[in-house]
Amino acid sequence: MALSIAVCDDDETDLQYITGLVNTWAAQARIPVSVRTFPSAEAFLFHYAENRDFDILLLDVEMGKLNGIDLARQIRAQDSCVQIVFITGYSDFMAEGYDVSALHYLMKPVKTGKLEEVLSRAAELSRQERPFLLVIAERETIRIFFDDIYYAESQGHYMLVYTREAQYRVRQTVSGLLEQLDQGFYRCGRSFVVNLRHVCRITKSEVFLDNQSSLPLGRGQYDEINKTMINYLRSI
């Protein structure tokens, strides 16, 4: 399977230069790659809303209204596995990169050898196994990656697990399901388990997800879920 790489830069010259270096590295390393380019953070997010299969992101920091750091924060809230590499002409932003677990900062003009080194390391990390939930549903054993889960809902002795592709009915309790998940999941009220990777807004009574769905928030949980969300984002 080809390694999926996105290059996002609002300077067309830099965009083409970086893309050329990526393709040269891939050919020399004999690694099949699929490279997509984006002229802005907004253009990337428009695509990302429908297709999130990227393994490596090469993001320019200084871009228009939405810069690379803010873009990375939005991505990292939904995907803890994708490898993020920042490309910048300034060193001022480096401290902020740690907040989103950036793999590396590359300074412009990007040196070929350094980019190749970083890409090789990113490719190796992307091959590592993504965390997943193993469930038995409809007489099948199914592997569901954590970041593909939006939320789960309790229905009697079963849990309905809602993912990007489908929903699965699993014989499980809320507490039993939570034991199999990581710190990126939070119990809303008595019946729901939400994936914090997909939370885009929290109010006193509801949690809104990036797939346009919303879940009821239990009374008194507003402060707790915000604290849990902040701790989770800091941990990734």
PDB file of C-alpha atoms in Angstrom:
ATOM      1  CA  MET A   1       0.000   0.000   0.000  1.00  0.00           C
ATOM      2  CA  ALA A   2       1.317   3.441  -0.946  1.00  0.00           C
ATOM      3  CA  LEU A   3       2.346   5.863   1.768  1.00  0.00           C
ATOM      4  CA  SER A   4      -0.058   8.814   1.682  1.00  0.00           C
ATOM      5  CA  ILE A   5       1.657  12.199   2.041  1.00  0.00           C
ATOM      6  CA  ALA A   6       0.157  15.696   2.025  1.00  0.00           C
ATOM      7  CA  VAL A   7       2.176  18.847   1.319  1.00  0.00           C
ATOM      8  CA  CYS A   8       0.491  22.105   2.336  1.00  0.00           C
ATOM      9  CA  ASP A   9       2.096  25.455   1.475  1.00  0.00           C
ATOM     10  CA  ASP A  10       0.633  28.722   0.174  1.00  0.00           C
ATOM     11  CA  ASP A  11       3.795  29.479  -1.833  1.00  0.00           C
ATOM     12  CA  GLU A  12       3.525  27.669  -5.182  1.00  0.00           C
ATOM     13  CA  THR A  13       7.291  27.583  -5.697  1.00  0.00           C
ATOM     14  CA  ASP A  14       7.914  26.021  -2.280  1.00  0.00           C
ATOM     15  CA  LEU A  15       4.983  23.636  -2.786  1.00  0.00           C
ATOM     16  CA  GLN A  16       6.421  22.274  -6.016  1.00  0.00           C
ATOM     17  CA  TYR A  17       9.970  22.174  -4.631  1.00  0.00           C
ATOM     18  CA  ILE A  18       8.995  20.127  -1.557  1.00  0.00           C
ATOM     19  CA  THR A  19       6.808  17.811  -3.649  1.00  0.00           C
ATOM     20  CA  GLY A  20       9.727  17.180  -5.992  1.00  0.00           C
ATOM     21  CA  LEU A  21      11.997  16.305  -3.075  1.00  0.00           C
ATOM     22  CA  VAL A  22       9.385  13.918  -1.679  1.00  0.00           C
ATOM     23  CA  ASN A  23       9.039  12.105  -5.006  1.00  0.00           C
ATOM     24  CA  THR A  24      12.833  11.872  -5.382  1.00  0.00           C
ATOM     25  CA  TRP A  25      13.176  10.410  -1.874  1.00  0.00           C
ATOM     26  CA  ALA A  26      10.411   7.891  -2.549  1.00  0.00           C
ATOM     27  CA  ALA A  27      12.015   6.744  -5.805  1.00  0.00           C
ATOM     28  CA  GLN A  28      15.447   6.348  -4.204  1.00  0.00           C
ATOM     29  CA  ALA A  29      14.035   4.553  -1.152  1.00  0.00           C
ATOM     30  CA  ARG A  30      11.765   2.428  -3.351  1.00  0.00           C
ATOM     31  CA  ILE A  31       8.757   3.350  -1.277  1.00  0.00           C
ATOM     32  CA  PRO A  32       5.452   3.722  -3.149  1.00  0.00           C
ATOM     33  CA  VAL A  33       3.866   7.057  -2.280  1.00  0.00           C
ATOM     34  CA  SER A  34       0.758   9.036  -3.087  1.00  0.00           C
ATOM     35  CA  VAL A  35       1.389  12.775  -2.763  1.00  0.00           C
ATOM     36  CA  ARG A  36      -1.358  15.401  -2.657  1.00  0.00           C
ATOM     37  CA  THR A  37      -0.663  19.143  -2.579  1.00  0.00           C
ATOM     38  CA  PHE A  38      -2.734  21.902  -0.999  1.00  0.00           C
ATOM     39  CA  PRO A  39      -2.281  25.698  -1.431  1.00  0.00           C
ATOM     40  CA  SER A  40      -3.821  26.557   1.959  1.00  0.00           C
ATOM     41  CA  ALA A  41      -4.842  25.125   5.310  1.00  0.00           C
ATOM     42  CA  GLU A  42      -8.494  25.670   4.374  1.00  0.00           C
ATOM     43  CA  ALA A  43      -8.072  23.648   1.163  1.00  0.00           C
ATOM     44  CA  PHE A  44      -6.532  20.819   3.164  1.00  0.00           C
ATOM     45  CA  LEU A  45      -9.364  20.795   5.725  1.00  0.00           C
ATOM     46  CA  PHE A  46     -11.982  20.707   2.941  1.00  0.00           C
ATOM     47  CA  HIS A  47     -10.361  17.531   1.610  1.00  0.00           C
ATOM     48  CA  TYR A  48      -9.682  16.123   5.087  1.00  0.00           C
ATOM     49  CA  ALA A  49     -13.367  16.269   6.003  1.00  0.00           C
ATOM     50  CA  GLU A  50     -13.994  13.432   3.534  1.00  0.00           C
ATOM     51  CA  ASN A  51     -10.630  11.680   3.370  1.00  0.00           C
ATOM     52  CA  ARG A  52      -8.347  11.227   6.372  1.00  0.00           C
ATOM     53  CA  ASP A  53      -6.043   8.500   5.179  1.00  0.00           C
ATOM     54  CA  PHE A  54      -2.799  10.519   5.317  1.00  0.00           C
ATOM     55  CA  ASP A  55       0.293   9.015   6.924  1.00  0.00           C
ATOM     56  CA  ILE A  56       2.580  12.058   6.772  1.00  0.00           C
ATOM     57  CA  LEU A  57       1.781  15.792   6.667  1.00  0.00           C
ATOM     58  CA  LEU A  58       4.335  18.386   5.570  1.00  0.00           C
ATOM     59  CA  LEU A  59       2.878  21.706   6.710  1.00  0.00           C
ATOM     60  CA  ASP A  60       4.115  25.215   6.081  1.00  0.00           C
ATOM     61  CA  VAL A  61       3.734  27.274   9.265  1.00  0.00           C
ATOM     62  CA  GLU A  62       3.107  30.742   7.821  1.00  0.00           C
ATOM     63  CA  MET A  63      -0.103  30.512   5.792  1.00  0.00           C
ATOM     64  CA  GLY A  64      -2.974  33.013   5.401  1.00  0.00           C
ATOM     65  CA  LYS A  65      -5.780  33.131   7.954  1.00  0.00           C
ATOM     66  CA  LEU A  66      -5.173  29.604   9.281  1.00  0.00           C
ATOM     67  CA  ASN A  67      -1.513  28.823   9.895  1.00  0.00           C
ATOM     68  CA  GLY A  68       0.148  25.429  10.021  1.00  0.00           C
ATOM     69  CA  ILE A  69       0.207  25.262  13.824  1.00  0.00           C
ATOM     70  CA  ASP A  70      -3.542  25.862  14.131  1.00  0.00           C
ATOM     71  CA  LEU A  71      -4.185  23.403  11.302  1.00  0.00           C
ATOM     72  CA  ALA A  72      -2.114  20.765  13.098  1.00  0.00           C
ATOM     73  CA  ARG A  73      -4.101  21.296  16.308  1.00  0.00           C
ATOM     74  CA  GLN A  74      -7.338  20.552  14.473  1.00  0.00           C
ATOM     75  CA  ILE A  75      -5.846  17.472  12.852  1.00  0.00           C
ATOM     76  CA  ARG A  76      -4.251  16.170  16.037  1.00  0.00           C
ATOM     77  CA  ALA A  77      -7.556  16.399  17.905  1.00  0.00           C
ATOM     78  CA  GLN A  78      -8.886  13.796  15.454  1.00  0.00           C
ATOM     79  CA  ASP A  79      -5.812  11.739  14.610  1.00  0.00           C
ATOM     80  CA  SER A  80      -3.098  10.861  17.109  1.00  0.00           C
ATOM     81  CA  CYS A  81      -1.107   8.731  14.654  1.00  0.00           C
ATOM     82  CA  VAL A  82      -0.419  10.870  11.588  1.00  0.00           C
ATOM     83  CA  GLN A  83       3.177  12.133  11.404  1.00  0.00           C
ATOM     84  CA  ILE A  84       3.353  15.939  11.290  1.00  0.00           C
ATOM     85  CA  VAL A  85       6.404  17.789   9.973  1.00  0.00           C
ATOM     86  CA  PHE A  86       6.495  21.589   9.974  1.00  0.00           C
ATOM     87  CA  ILE A  87       8.321  23.606   7.337  1.00  0.00           C
ATOM     88  CA  THR A  88       9.106  27.221   8.228  1.00  0.00           C
ATOM     89  CA  GLY A  89      11.422  30.123   7.630  1.00  0.00           C
ATOM     90  CA  TYR A  90      11.357  31.097  11.302  1.00  0.00           C
ATOM     91  CA  SER A  91      12.279  29.321  14.528  1.00  0.00           C
ATOM     92  CA  ASP A  92       9.784  31.285  16.665  1.00  0.00           C
ATOM     93  CA  PHE A  93       7.048  28.653  16.332  1.00  0.00           C
ATOM     94  CA  MET A  94       9.059  25.634  17.433  1.00  0.00           C
ATOM     95  CA  ALA A  95       7.799  25.567  21.026  1.00  0.00           C
ATOM     96  CA  GLU A  96       4.196  25.416  19.792  1.00  0.00           C
ATOM     97  CA  GLY A  97       4.990  22.358  17.705  1.00  0.00           C
ATOM     98  CA  TYR A  98       5.439  20.292  20.837  1.00  0.00           C
ATOM     99  CA  ASP A  99       1.760  20.807  21.660  1.00  0.00           C
ATOM    100  CA  VAL A 100       0.778  18.741  18.621  1.00  0.00           C
ATOM    101  CA  SER A 101       3.563  16.151  18.878  1.00  0.00           C
ATOM    102  CA  ALA A 102       5.273  17.317  15.699  1.00  0.00           C
ATOM    103  CA  LEU A 103       7.904  14.894  14.488  1.00  0.00           C
ATOM    104  CA  HIS A 104      10.271  17.618  13.273  1.00  0.00           C
ATOM    105  CA  TYR A 105      10.767  21.207  12.144  1.00  0.00           C
ATOM    106  CA  LEU A 106      12.468  21.795   8.810  1.00  0.00           C
ATOM    107  CA  MET A 107      13.869  25.254   8.187  1.00  0.00           C
ATOM    108  CA  LYS A 108      13.582  26.894   4.772  1.00  0.00           C
ATOM    109  CA  PRO A 109      15.328  26.544   2.446  1.00  0.00           C
ATOM    110  CA  VAL A 110      14.847  22.827   3.047  1.00  0.00           C
ATOM    111  CA  LYS A 111      17.985  20.740   2.613  1.00  0.00           C
ATOM    112  CA  THR A 112      17.532  17.554   0.603  1.00  0.00           C
ATOM    113  CA  GLY A 113      19.440  15.301   2.983  1.00  0.00           C
ATOM    114  CA  LYS A 114      17.569  16.535   6.042  1.00  0.00           C
ATOM    115  CA  LEU A 115      14.166  16.069   4.423  1.00  0.00           C
ATOM    116  CA  GLU A 116      15.095  12.552   3.344  1.00  0.00           C
ATOM    117  CA  GLU A 117      16.163  11.720   6.901  1.00  0.00           C
ATOM    118  CA  VAL A 118      12.913  13.035   8.376  1.00  0.00           C
ATOM    119  CA  LEU A 119      10.748  11.295   5.763  1.00  0.00           C
ATOM    120  CA  SER A 120      12.471   7.971   6.397  1.00  0.00           C
ATOM    121  CA  ARG A 121      11.818   8.307  10.125  1.00  0.00           C
ATOM    122  CA  ALA A 122       8.192   9.341   9.534  1.00  0.00           C
ATOM    123  CA  ALA A 123       7.657   6.402   7.177  1.00  0.00           C
ATOM    124  CA  GLU A 124       8.995   3.985   9.778  1.00  0.00           C
ATOM    125  CA  LEU A 125       6.749   5.409  12.498  1.00  0.00           C
ATOM    126  CA  SER A 126       3.690   5.308  10.248  1.00  0.00           C
ATOM    127  CA  ARG A 127       4.164   1.569   9.780  1.00  0.00           C
ATOM    128  CA  GLN A 128       3.684   0.968  13.484  1.00  0.00           C
ATOM    129  CA  GLU A 129       0.334  -0.512  14.439  1.00  0.00           C
ATOM    130  CA  ARG A 130      -2.507   1.918  15.151  1.00  0.00           C
ATOM    131  CA  PRO A 131      -4.419   1.107  18.362  1.00  0.00           C
ATOM    132  CA  PHE A 132      -7.608  -0.813  17.698  1.00  0.00           C
ATOM    133  CA  LEU A 133     -10.629  -2.396  19.327  1.00  0.00           C
ATOM    134  CA  LEU A 134     -11.303  -6.059  18.600  1.00  0.00           C
ATOM    135  CA  VAL A 135     -15.022  -6.891  18.665  1.00  0.00           C
ATOM    136  CA  ILE A 136     -17.324  -9.752  17.740  1.00  0.00           C
ATOM    137  CA  ALA A 137     -20.329  -8.493  15.786  1.00  0.00           C
ATOM    138  CA  GLU A 138     -22.688 -10.386  13.472  1.00  0.00           C
ATOM    139  CA  ARG A 139     -20.651 -13.579  14.013  1.00  0.00           C
ATOM    140  CA  GLU A 140     -17.505 -11.864  12.781  1.00  0.00           C
ATOM    141  CA  THR A 141     -14.359 -10.753  14.560  1.00  0.00           C
ATOM    142  CA  ILE A 142     -13.718  -7.159  13.506  1.00  0.00           C
ATOM    143  CA  ARG A 143     -10.774  -4.835  14.112  1.00  0.00           C
ATOM    144  CA  ILE A 144     -11.878  -1.212  14.573  1.00  0.00           C
ATOM    145  CA  PHE A 145      -9.170   1.445  14.805  1.00  0.00           C
ATOM    146  CA  PHE A 146      -9.665   3.841  17.704  1.00  0.00           C
ATOM    147  CA  ASP A 147      -9.507   6.944  15.519  1.00  0.00           C
ATOM    148  CA  ASP A 148     -12.267   5.541  13.278  1.00  0.00           C
ATOM    149  CA  ILE A 149     -14.746   5.429  16.187  1.00  0.00           C
ATOM    150  CA  TYR A 150     -17.011   8.441  16.689  1.00  0.00           C
ATOM    151  CA  TYR A 151     -18.963   7.217  19.699  1.00  0.00           C
ATOM    152  CA  ALA A 152     -20.709   4.225  21.245  1.00  0.00           C
ATOM    153  CA  GLU A 153     -24.221   4.026  22.671  1.00  0.00           C
ATOM    154  CA  SER A 154     -25.576   1.592  25.250  1.00  0.00           C
ATOM    155  CA  GLN A 155     -28.708  -0.337  24.295  1.00  0.00           C
ATOM    156  CA  GLY A 156     -29.647  -2.938  26.871  1.00  0.00           C
ATOM    157  CA  HIS A 157     -26.946  -5.595  27.005  1.00  0.00           C
ATOM    158  CA  TYR A 158     -25.326  -4.267  23.842  1.00  0.00           C
ATOM    159  CA  MET A 159     -23.246  -1.329  22.669  1.00  0.00           C
ATOM    160  CA  LEU A 160     -23.727   0.278  19.265  1.00  0.00           C
ATOM    161  CA  VAL A 161     -20.303   1.411  18.045  1.00  0.00           C
ATOM    162  CA  TYR A 162     -20.516   4.137  15.394  1.00  0.00           C
ATOM    163  CA  THR A 163     -17.518   4.452  13.057  1.00  0.00           C
ATOM    164  CA  ARG A 164     -16.607   6.234   9.829  1.00  0.00           C
ATOM    165  CA  GLU A 165     -17.757   3.301   7.714  1.00  0.00           C
ATOM    166  CA  ALA A 166     -20.505   1.526   9.651  1.00  0.00           C
ATOM    167  CA  GLN A 167     -22.056   0.797  13.008  1.00  0.00           C
ATOM    168  CA  TYR A 168     -21.529  -2.419  14.958  1.00  0.00           C
ATOM    169  CA  ARG A 169     -23.747  -4.057  17.576  1.00  0.00           C
ATOM    170  CA  VAL A 170     -21.531  -5.575  20.240  1.00  0.00           C
ATOM    171  CA  ARG A 171     -22.513  -7.490  23.363  1.00  0.00           C
ATOM    172  CA  GLN A 172     -20.749  -5.325  25.902  1.00  0.00           C
ATOM    173  CA  THR A 173     -21.345  -2.910  28.781  1.00  0.00           C
ATOM    174  CA  VAL A 174     -20.252   0.715  28.875  1.00  0.00           C
ATOM    175  CA  SER A 175     -17.667   0.050  31.577  1.00  0.00           C
ATOM    176  CA  GLY A 176     -16.455  -3.081  29.801  1.00  0.00           C
ATOM    177  CA  LEU A 177     -15.971  -1.148  26.573  1.00  0.00           C
ATOM    178  CA  LEU A 178     -14.099   1.664  28.308  1.00  0.00           C
ATOM    179  CA  GLU A 179     -11.629  -0.845  29.739  1.00  0.00           C
ATOM    180  CA  GLN A 180     -10.619  -1.754  26.183  1.00  0.00           C
ATOM    181  CA  LEU A 181     -10.189   1.836  24.996  1.00  0.00           C
ATOM    182  CA  ASP A 182      -7.555   4.487  25.726  1.00  0.00           C
ATOM    183  CA  GLN A 183      -7.609   7.905  27.423  1.00  0.00           C
ATOM    184  CA  GLY A 184      -9.049   9.439  24.269  1.00  0.00           C
ATOM    185  CA  PHE A 185     -12.535   8.215  25.188  1.00  0.00           C
ATOM    186  CA  TYR A 186     -14.946   9.733  27.701  1.00  0.00           C
ATOM    187  CA  ARG A 187     -18.231   8.524  29.188  1.00  0.00           C
ATOM    188  CA  CYS A 188     -21.107  10.967  28.635  1.00  0.00           C
ATOM    189  CA  GLY A 189     -23.887  10.371  31.105  1.00  0.00           C
ATOM    190  CA  ARG A 190     -24.908   6.745  31.538  1.00  0.00           C
ATOM    191  CA  SER A 191     -25.305   5.616  27.946  1.00  0.00           C
ATOM    192  CA  PHE A 192     -22.628   7.139  25.711  1.00  0.00           C
ATOM    193  CA  VAL A 193     -18.883   6.859  25.180  1.00  0.00           C
ATOM    194  CA  VAL A 194     -17.450   9.632  22.989  1.00  0.00           C
ATOM    195  CA  ASN A 195     -14.134   9.695  21.159  1.00  0.00           C
ATOM    196  CA  LEU A 196     -12.420  12.961  22.111  1.00  0.00           C
ATOM    197  CA  ARG A 197     -10.470  12.836  18.833  1.00  0.00           C
ATOM    198  CA  HIS A 198     -13.671  13.840  17.052  1.00  0.00           C
ATOM    199  CA  VAL A 199     -15.054  16.427  19.476  1.00  0.00           C
ATOM    200  CA  CYS A 200     -15.182  19.890  17.922  1.00  0.00           C
ATOM    201  CA  ARG A 201     -17.387  21.768  20.422  1.00  0.00           C
ATOM    202  CA  ILE A 202     -18.667  21.319  23.973  1.00  0.00           C
ATOM    203  CA  THR A 203     -21.585  23.132  25.595  1.00  0.00           C
ATOM    204  CA  LYS A 204     -23.143  22.735  29.038  1.00  0.00           C
ATOM    205  CA  SER A 205     -25.571  20.128  27.708  1.00  0.00           C
ATOM    206  CA  GLU A 206     -24.099  18.661  24.494  1.00  0.00           C
ATOM    207  CA  VAL A 207     -20.941  17.399  22.849  1.00  0.00           C
ATOM    208  CA  PHE A 208     -20.641  18.088  19.104  1.00  0.00           C
ATOM    209  CA  LEU A 209     -18.589  15.850  16.816  1.00  0.00           C
ATOM    210  CA  ASP A 210     -16.945  16.514  13.481  1.00  0.00           C
ATOM    211  CA  ASN A 211     -19.348  14.141  11.678  1.00  0.00           C
ATOM    212  CA  GLN A 212     -22.240  16.548  12.448  1.00  0.00           C
ATOM    213  CA  SER A 213     -23.639  14.397  15.272  1.00  0.00           C
ATOM    214  CA  SER A 214     -24.095  15.445  18.897  1.00  0.00           C
ATOM    215  CA  LEU A 215     -24.427  13.633  22.212  1.00  0.00           C
ATOM    216  CA  PRO A 216     -26.118  14.681  25.460  1.00  0.00           C
ATOM    217  CA  LEU A 217     -23.756  15.644  28.250  1.00  0.00           C
ATOM    218  CA  GLY A 218     -24.631  14.565  31.779  1.00  0.00           C
ATOM    219  CA  ARG A 219     -25.438  17.176  34.402  1.00  0.00           C
ATOM    220  CA  GLY A 220     -22.263  18.501  36.010  1.00  0.00           C
ATOM    221  CA  GLN A 221     -19.948  16.921  33.403  1.00  0.00           C
ATOM    222  CA  TYR A 222     -19.047  20.106  31.521  1.00  0.00           C
ATOM    223  CA  ASP A 223     -15.961  20.995  33.567  1.00  0.00           C
ATOM    224  CA  GLU A 224     -14.863  17.382  33.781  1.00  0.00           C
ATOM    225  CA  ILE A 225     -14.982  16.684  30.040  1.00  0.00           C
ATOM    226  CA  ASN A 226     -13.156  19.946  29.281  1.00  0.00           C
ATOM    227  CA  LYS A 227     -10.394  18.990  31.717  1.00  0.00           C
ATOM    228  CA  THR A 228     -10.219  15.471  30.255  1.00  0.00           C
ATOM    229  CA  MET A 229     -10.079  16.893  26.741  1.00  0.00           C
ATOM    230  CA  ILE A 230      -7.213  19.250  27.623  1.00  0.00           C
ATOM    231  CA  ASN A 231      -5.239  16.468  29.329  1.00  0.00           C
ATOM    232  CA  TYR A 232      -5.743  14.188  26.343  1.00  0.00           C
ATOM    233  CA  LEU A 233      -4.577  16.810  23.837  1.00  0.00           C
ATOM    234  CA  ARG A 234      -1.479  17.444  25.927  1.00  0.00           C
ATOM    235  CA  SER A 235      -0.671  13.741  26.002  1.00  0.00           C
ATOM    236  CA  ILE A 236      -0.594  13.197  22.233  1.00  0.00           C
TER     237      ILE A 236
END
